[in-house]
Each structure stands twice: as structure tokens, then as C-alpha cells.
mmCIF file of C-alpha atoms in Angstrom:
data_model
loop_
_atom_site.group_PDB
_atom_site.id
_atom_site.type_symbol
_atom_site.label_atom_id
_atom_site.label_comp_id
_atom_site.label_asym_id
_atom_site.label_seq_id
_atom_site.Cartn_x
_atom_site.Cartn_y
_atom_site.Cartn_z
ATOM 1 C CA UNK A 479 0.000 0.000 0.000
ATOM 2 C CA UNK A 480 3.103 2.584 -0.178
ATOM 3 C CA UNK A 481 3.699 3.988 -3.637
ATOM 4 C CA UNK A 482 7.362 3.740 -4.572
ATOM 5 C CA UNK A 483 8.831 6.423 -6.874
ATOM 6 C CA UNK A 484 12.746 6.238 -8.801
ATOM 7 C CA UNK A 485 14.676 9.826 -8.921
ATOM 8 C CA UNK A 486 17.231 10.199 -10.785
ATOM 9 C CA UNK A 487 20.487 12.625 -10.601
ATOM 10 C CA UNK A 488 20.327 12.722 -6.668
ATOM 11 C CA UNK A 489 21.695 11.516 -3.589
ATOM 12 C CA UNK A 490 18.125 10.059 -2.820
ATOM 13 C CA UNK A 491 17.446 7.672 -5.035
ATOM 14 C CA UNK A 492 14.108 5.916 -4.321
ATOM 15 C CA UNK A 493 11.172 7.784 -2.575
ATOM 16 C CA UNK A 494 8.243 5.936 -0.820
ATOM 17 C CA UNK A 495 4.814 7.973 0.347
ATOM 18 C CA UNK A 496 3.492 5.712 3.057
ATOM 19 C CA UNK A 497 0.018 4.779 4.149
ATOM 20 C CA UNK A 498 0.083 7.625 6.649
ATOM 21 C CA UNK A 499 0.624 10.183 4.168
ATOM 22 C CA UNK A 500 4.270 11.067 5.150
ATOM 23 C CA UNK A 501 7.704 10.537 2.443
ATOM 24 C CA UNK A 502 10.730 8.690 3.082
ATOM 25 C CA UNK A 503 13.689 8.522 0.844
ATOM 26 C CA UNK A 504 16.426 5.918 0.576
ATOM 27 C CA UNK A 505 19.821 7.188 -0.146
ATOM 28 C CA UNK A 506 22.069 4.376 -2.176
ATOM 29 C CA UNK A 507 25.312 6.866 -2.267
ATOM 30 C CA UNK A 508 26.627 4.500 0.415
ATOM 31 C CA UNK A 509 26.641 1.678 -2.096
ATOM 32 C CA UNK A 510 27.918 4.032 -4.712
ATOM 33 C CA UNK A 511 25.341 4.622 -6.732
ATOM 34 C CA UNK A 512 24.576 8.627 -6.074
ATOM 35 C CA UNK A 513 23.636 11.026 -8.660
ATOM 36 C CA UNK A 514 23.001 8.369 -11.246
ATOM 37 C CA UNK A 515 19.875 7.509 -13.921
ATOM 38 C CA UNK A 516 17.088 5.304 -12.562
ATOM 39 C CA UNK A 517 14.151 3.955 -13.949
ATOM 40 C CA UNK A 518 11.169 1.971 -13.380
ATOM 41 C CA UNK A 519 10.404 0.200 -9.913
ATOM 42 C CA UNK A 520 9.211 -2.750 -9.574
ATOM 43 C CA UNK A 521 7.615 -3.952 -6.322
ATOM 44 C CA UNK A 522 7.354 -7.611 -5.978
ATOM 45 C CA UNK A 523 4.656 -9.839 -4.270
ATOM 46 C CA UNK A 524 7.833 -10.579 -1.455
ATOM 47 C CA UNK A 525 8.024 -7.177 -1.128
ATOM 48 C CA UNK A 526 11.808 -6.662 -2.985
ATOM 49 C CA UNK A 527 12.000 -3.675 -4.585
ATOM 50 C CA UNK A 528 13.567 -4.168 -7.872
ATOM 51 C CA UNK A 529 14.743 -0.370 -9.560
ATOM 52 C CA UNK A 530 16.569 0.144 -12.987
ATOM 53 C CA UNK A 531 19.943 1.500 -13.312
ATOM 54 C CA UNK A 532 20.868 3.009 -16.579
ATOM 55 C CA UNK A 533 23.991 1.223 -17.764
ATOM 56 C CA UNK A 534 24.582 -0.421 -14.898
ATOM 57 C CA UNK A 535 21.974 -3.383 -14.612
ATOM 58 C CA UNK A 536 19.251 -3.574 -11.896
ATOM 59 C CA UNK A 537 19.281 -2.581 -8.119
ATOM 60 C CA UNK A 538 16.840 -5.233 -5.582
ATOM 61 C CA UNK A 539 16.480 -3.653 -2.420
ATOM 62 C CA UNK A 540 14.554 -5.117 0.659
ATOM 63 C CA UNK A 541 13.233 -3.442 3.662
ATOM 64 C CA UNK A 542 11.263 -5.718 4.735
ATOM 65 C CA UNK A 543 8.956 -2.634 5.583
ATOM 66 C CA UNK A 544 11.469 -0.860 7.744
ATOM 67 C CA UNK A 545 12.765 1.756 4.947
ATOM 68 C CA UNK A 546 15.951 0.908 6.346
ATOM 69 C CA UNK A 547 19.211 2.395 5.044
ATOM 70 C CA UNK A 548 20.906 -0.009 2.392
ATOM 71 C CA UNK A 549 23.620 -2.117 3.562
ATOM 72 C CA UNK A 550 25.402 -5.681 1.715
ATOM 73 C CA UNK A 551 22.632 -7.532 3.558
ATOM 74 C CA UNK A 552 19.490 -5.388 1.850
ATOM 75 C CA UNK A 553 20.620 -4.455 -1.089
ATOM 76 C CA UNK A 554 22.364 -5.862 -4.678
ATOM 77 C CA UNK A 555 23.302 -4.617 -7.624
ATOM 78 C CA UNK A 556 22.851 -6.916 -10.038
ATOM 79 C CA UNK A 557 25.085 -7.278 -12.868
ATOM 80 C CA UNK A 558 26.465 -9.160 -16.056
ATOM 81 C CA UNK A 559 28.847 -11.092 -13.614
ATOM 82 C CA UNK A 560 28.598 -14.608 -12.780
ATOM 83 C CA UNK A 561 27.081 -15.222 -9.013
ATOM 84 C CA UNK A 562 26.304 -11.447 -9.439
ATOM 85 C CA UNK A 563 23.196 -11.582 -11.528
ATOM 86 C CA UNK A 564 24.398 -13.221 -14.669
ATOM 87 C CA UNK A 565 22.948 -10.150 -16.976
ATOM 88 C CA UNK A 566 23.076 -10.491 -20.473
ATOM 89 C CA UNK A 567 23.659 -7.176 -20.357
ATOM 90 C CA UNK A 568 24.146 -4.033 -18.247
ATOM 91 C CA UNK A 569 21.401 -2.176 -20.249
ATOM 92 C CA UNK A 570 18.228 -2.940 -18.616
ATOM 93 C CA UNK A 571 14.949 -1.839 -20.083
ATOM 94 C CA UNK A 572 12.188 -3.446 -18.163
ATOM 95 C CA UNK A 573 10.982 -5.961 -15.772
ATOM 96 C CA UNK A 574 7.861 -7.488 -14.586
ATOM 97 C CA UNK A 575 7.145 -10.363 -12.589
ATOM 98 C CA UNK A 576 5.320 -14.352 -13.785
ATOM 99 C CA UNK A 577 2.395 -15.152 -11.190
ATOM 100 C CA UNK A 578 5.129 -17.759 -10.079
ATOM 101 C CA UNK A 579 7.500 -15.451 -8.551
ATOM 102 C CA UNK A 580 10.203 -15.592 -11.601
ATOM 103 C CA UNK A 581 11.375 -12.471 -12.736
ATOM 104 C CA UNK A 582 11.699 -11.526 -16.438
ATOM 105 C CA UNK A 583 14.474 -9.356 -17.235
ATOM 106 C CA UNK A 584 14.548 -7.292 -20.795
ATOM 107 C CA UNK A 585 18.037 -5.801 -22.081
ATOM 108 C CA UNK A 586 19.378 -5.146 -25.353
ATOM 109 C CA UNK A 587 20.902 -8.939 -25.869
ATOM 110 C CA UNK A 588 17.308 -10.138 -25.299
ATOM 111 C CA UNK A 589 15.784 -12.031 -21.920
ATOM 112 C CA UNK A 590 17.273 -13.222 -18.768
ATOM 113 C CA UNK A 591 14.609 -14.838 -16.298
ATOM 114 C CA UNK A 592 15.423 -15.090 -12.249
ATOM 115 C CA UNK A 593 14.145 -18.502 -11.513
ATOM 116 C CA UNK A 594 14.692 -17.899 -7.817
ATOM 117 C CA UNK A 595 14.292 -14.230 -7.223
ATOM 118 C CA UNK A 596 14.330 -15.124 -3.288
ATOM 119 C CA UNK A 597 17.084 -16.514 -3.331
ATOM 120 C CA UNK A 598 19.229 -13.038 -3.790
ATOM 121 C CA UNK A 599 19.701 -12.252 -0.240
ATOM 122 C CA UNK A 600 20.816 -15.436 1.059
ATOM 123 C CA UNK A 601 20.486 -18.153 -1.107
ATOM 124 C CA UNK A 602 22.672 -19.756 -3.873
ATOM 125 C CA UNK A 603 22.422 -19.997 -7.253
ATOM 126 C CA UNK A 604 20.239 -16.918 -8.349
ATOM 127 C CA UNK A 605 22.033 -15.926 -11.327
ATOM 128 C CA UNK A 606 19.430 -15.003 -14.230
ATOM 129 C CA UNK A 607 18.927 -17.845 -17.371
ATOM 130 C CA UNK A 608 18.739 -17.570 -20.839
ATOM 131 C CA UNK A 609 15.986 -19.244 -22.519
ATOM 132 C CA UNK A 610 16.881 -21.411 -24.928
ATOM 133 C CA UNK A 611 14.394 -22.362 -27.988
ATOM 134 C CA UNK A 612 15.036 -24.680 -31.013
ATOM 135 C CA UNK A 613 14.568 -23.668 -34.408
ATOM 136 C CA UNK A 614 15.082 -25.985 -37.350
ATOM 137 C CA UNK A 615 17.384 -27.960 -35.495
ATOM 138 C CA UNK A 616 19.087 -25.711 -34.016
ATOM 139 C CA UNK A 617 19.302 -24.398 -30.038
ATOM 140 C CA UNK A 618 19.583 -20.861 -29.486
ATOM 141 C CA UNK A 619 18.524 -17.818 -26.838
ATOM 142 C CA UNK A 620 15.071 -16.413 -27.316
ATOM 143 C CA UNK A 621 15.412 -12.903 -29.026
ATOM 144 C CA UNK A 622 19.091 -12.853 -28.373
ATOM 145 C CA UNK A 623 19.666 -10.336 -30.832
ATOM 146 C CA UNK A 624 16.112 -8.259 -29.692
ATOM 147 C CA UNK A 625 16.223 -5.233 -27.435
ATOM 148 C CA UNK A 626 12.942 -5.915 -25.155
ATOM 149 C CA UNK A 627 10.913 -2.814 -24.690
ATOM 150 C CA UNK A 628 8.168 -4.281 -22.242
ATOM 151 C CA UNK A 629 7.170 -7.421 -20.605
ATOM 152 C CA UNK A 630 3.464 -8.079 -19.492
ATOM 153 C CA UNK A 631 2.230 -11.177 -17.912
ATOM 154 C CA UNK A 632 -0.953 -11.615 -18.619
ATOM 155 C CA UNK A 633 -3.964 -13.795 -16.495
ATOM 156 C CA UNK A 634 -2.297 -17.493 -18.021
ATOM 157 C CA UNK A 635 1.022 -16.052 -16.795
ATOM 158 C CA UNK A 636 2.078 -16.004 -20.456
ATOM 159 C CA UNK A 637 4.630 -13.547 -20.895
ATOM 160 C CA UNK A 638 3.901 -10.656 -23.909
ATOM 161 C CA UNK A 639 7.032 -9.203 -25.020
ATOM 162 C CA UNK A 640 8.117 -6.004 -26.888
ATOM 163 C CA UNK A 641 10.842 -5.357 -28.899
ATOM 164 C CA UNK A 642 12.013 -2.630 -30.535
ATOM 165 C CA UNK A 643 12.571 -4.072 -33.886
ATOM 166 C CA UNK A 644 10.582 -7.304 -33.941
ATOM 167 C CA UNK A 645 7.092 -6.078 -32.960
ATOM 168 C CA UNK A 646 5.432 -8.299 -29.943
ATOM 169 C CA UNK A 647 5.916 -11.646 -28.875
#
């Protein structure tokens, strides 16, 4: 019930107006990432807070309804880096989350999916996954090549997906 908003070019980078009316703002210069360009939030049903860096990948941040200042144990920055997120890229356009928990990543080399998404504070193994598809014989990464625009998951939990050459998937 808290609406979560993304700021970009300042110290305080993510800005929640609680139930009670009042603001709080999370600073993330201690983690080093002040004055840079965020985008979208996503708020998942475990309450993570999943937050778009430009260039840089994706931030997951959980308060576990404390706003609590970001430290290593509340807060990752997910990257292209093996047992650090496993990005197919740093440039992250959108995310949205399956009815199942998994977490569907769009970049510019196409879709990683976080099987585990719980996992990231604690658990082992949470890297994002290609999906791989065969075509005429042969196995491959789903839209490897596609920059994804948008994913929406729709009452089926099948997963629409935009790109911005290809059209919608």
C-alpha cells in the first residue's frame, strides 16, 4: 500500500509515500550509486523492490517494511557477472514479474529470467537464465539479438514481449 517512486540525478534515489501520508527517501550513495539515472520500480509480491539502473543493470532492495538504510545484507546490484546476476547485459529496459515469482528481465541482448528471485539475499544460485528455444534444429537464446521494450504477464502467466525491432511476442 506505499507507492514507490525512482529519482534520478540525486543523492536520494528511491522515494516511498506511506500509508500515513508522510515521504521517506532511501539514499544508495553508500553503495555508490549517487547522482546516477534510474528507472522503473518494480515492487514484488515478497516485497523486494527491484529499480533500474541506466547502464549499470538492476538494483533489488529489501526493507522488509522498515525503509531501512541499504547495507550488503538489503541491497544488490545486479550485474552481467557470474554469481552477481548473470545479466546479459548491463542495459536494462524493463521488468515485470510471472504469477510464479520468476522475474523476467529485458536488455538489449534479449531475456534473462530469475528462476529464484528469493534466493538473492541469502540463497545460492540466483544468477538469471537464458531461454533457450530450437529452431530448425538448431538451439539458441530467445530474441538474443532483440532489445525488449516491455514485458506483461498476462492472467495465463504467459509472458507478452516487446521489442524494438521485432514487434510483440
Amino acid at each position: 500500500n506505499n507507492l514507490w517512486c525512482s529519482v534520478s540525478f540525486v543523492p536520494d534515489q528511491l522515494a516511498v509515500r506511506k500509508t500515513n501520508g508522510t515521504w521517506a527517501s532511501i539514499n544508495f550513495s553508500t553503495i555508490g550509486l549517487a547522482n546516477t539515472t534510474v528507472g522503473q520500480v518494480m515492487v514484488t509480491r515478497s516485497g523486494q523492490k527491484w529499480i533500474l539502473i541506466a547502464l549499470s543493470g538492476i538494483l533489488v532492495y529489501q526493507d522488509n517494511g522498515t525503509f531501512a538504510a541499504p547495507n550488503t545484507s538489503n541491497t544488490k546490484v545486479i550485474s552481467t557477472e557470474t554469481g552477481k546476476g548473470g545479466l546479459p547485459s548491463k542495459n536494462v529496459f524493463f521488468c515485470a514479474e510471472a504469477q510464479d515469482g520468476e522475474i523476467w528481465g529485458g536488455t538489449d541482448k534479449g531475456i534473462a529470467v530469475f528462476y529464484s528471485s528469493e534466493s538473492i539475499f541469502g540463497g545460492d544460485n540466483w544468477d538469471a537464465q537464458p531461454i533457450y528455444i530450437e529452431q530448425d534444429g538448431h538451439t539458441q537464446k530467445l530474441l538474443e539479438t532483440e532489445t525488449i521494450t516491455s514485458i506483461a504477464v498476462d492472467g495465463a502467466n504467459r509472458k507478452w514481449i516487446g521489442t524494438l525491432n521485432g514487434g510483440v511476442f
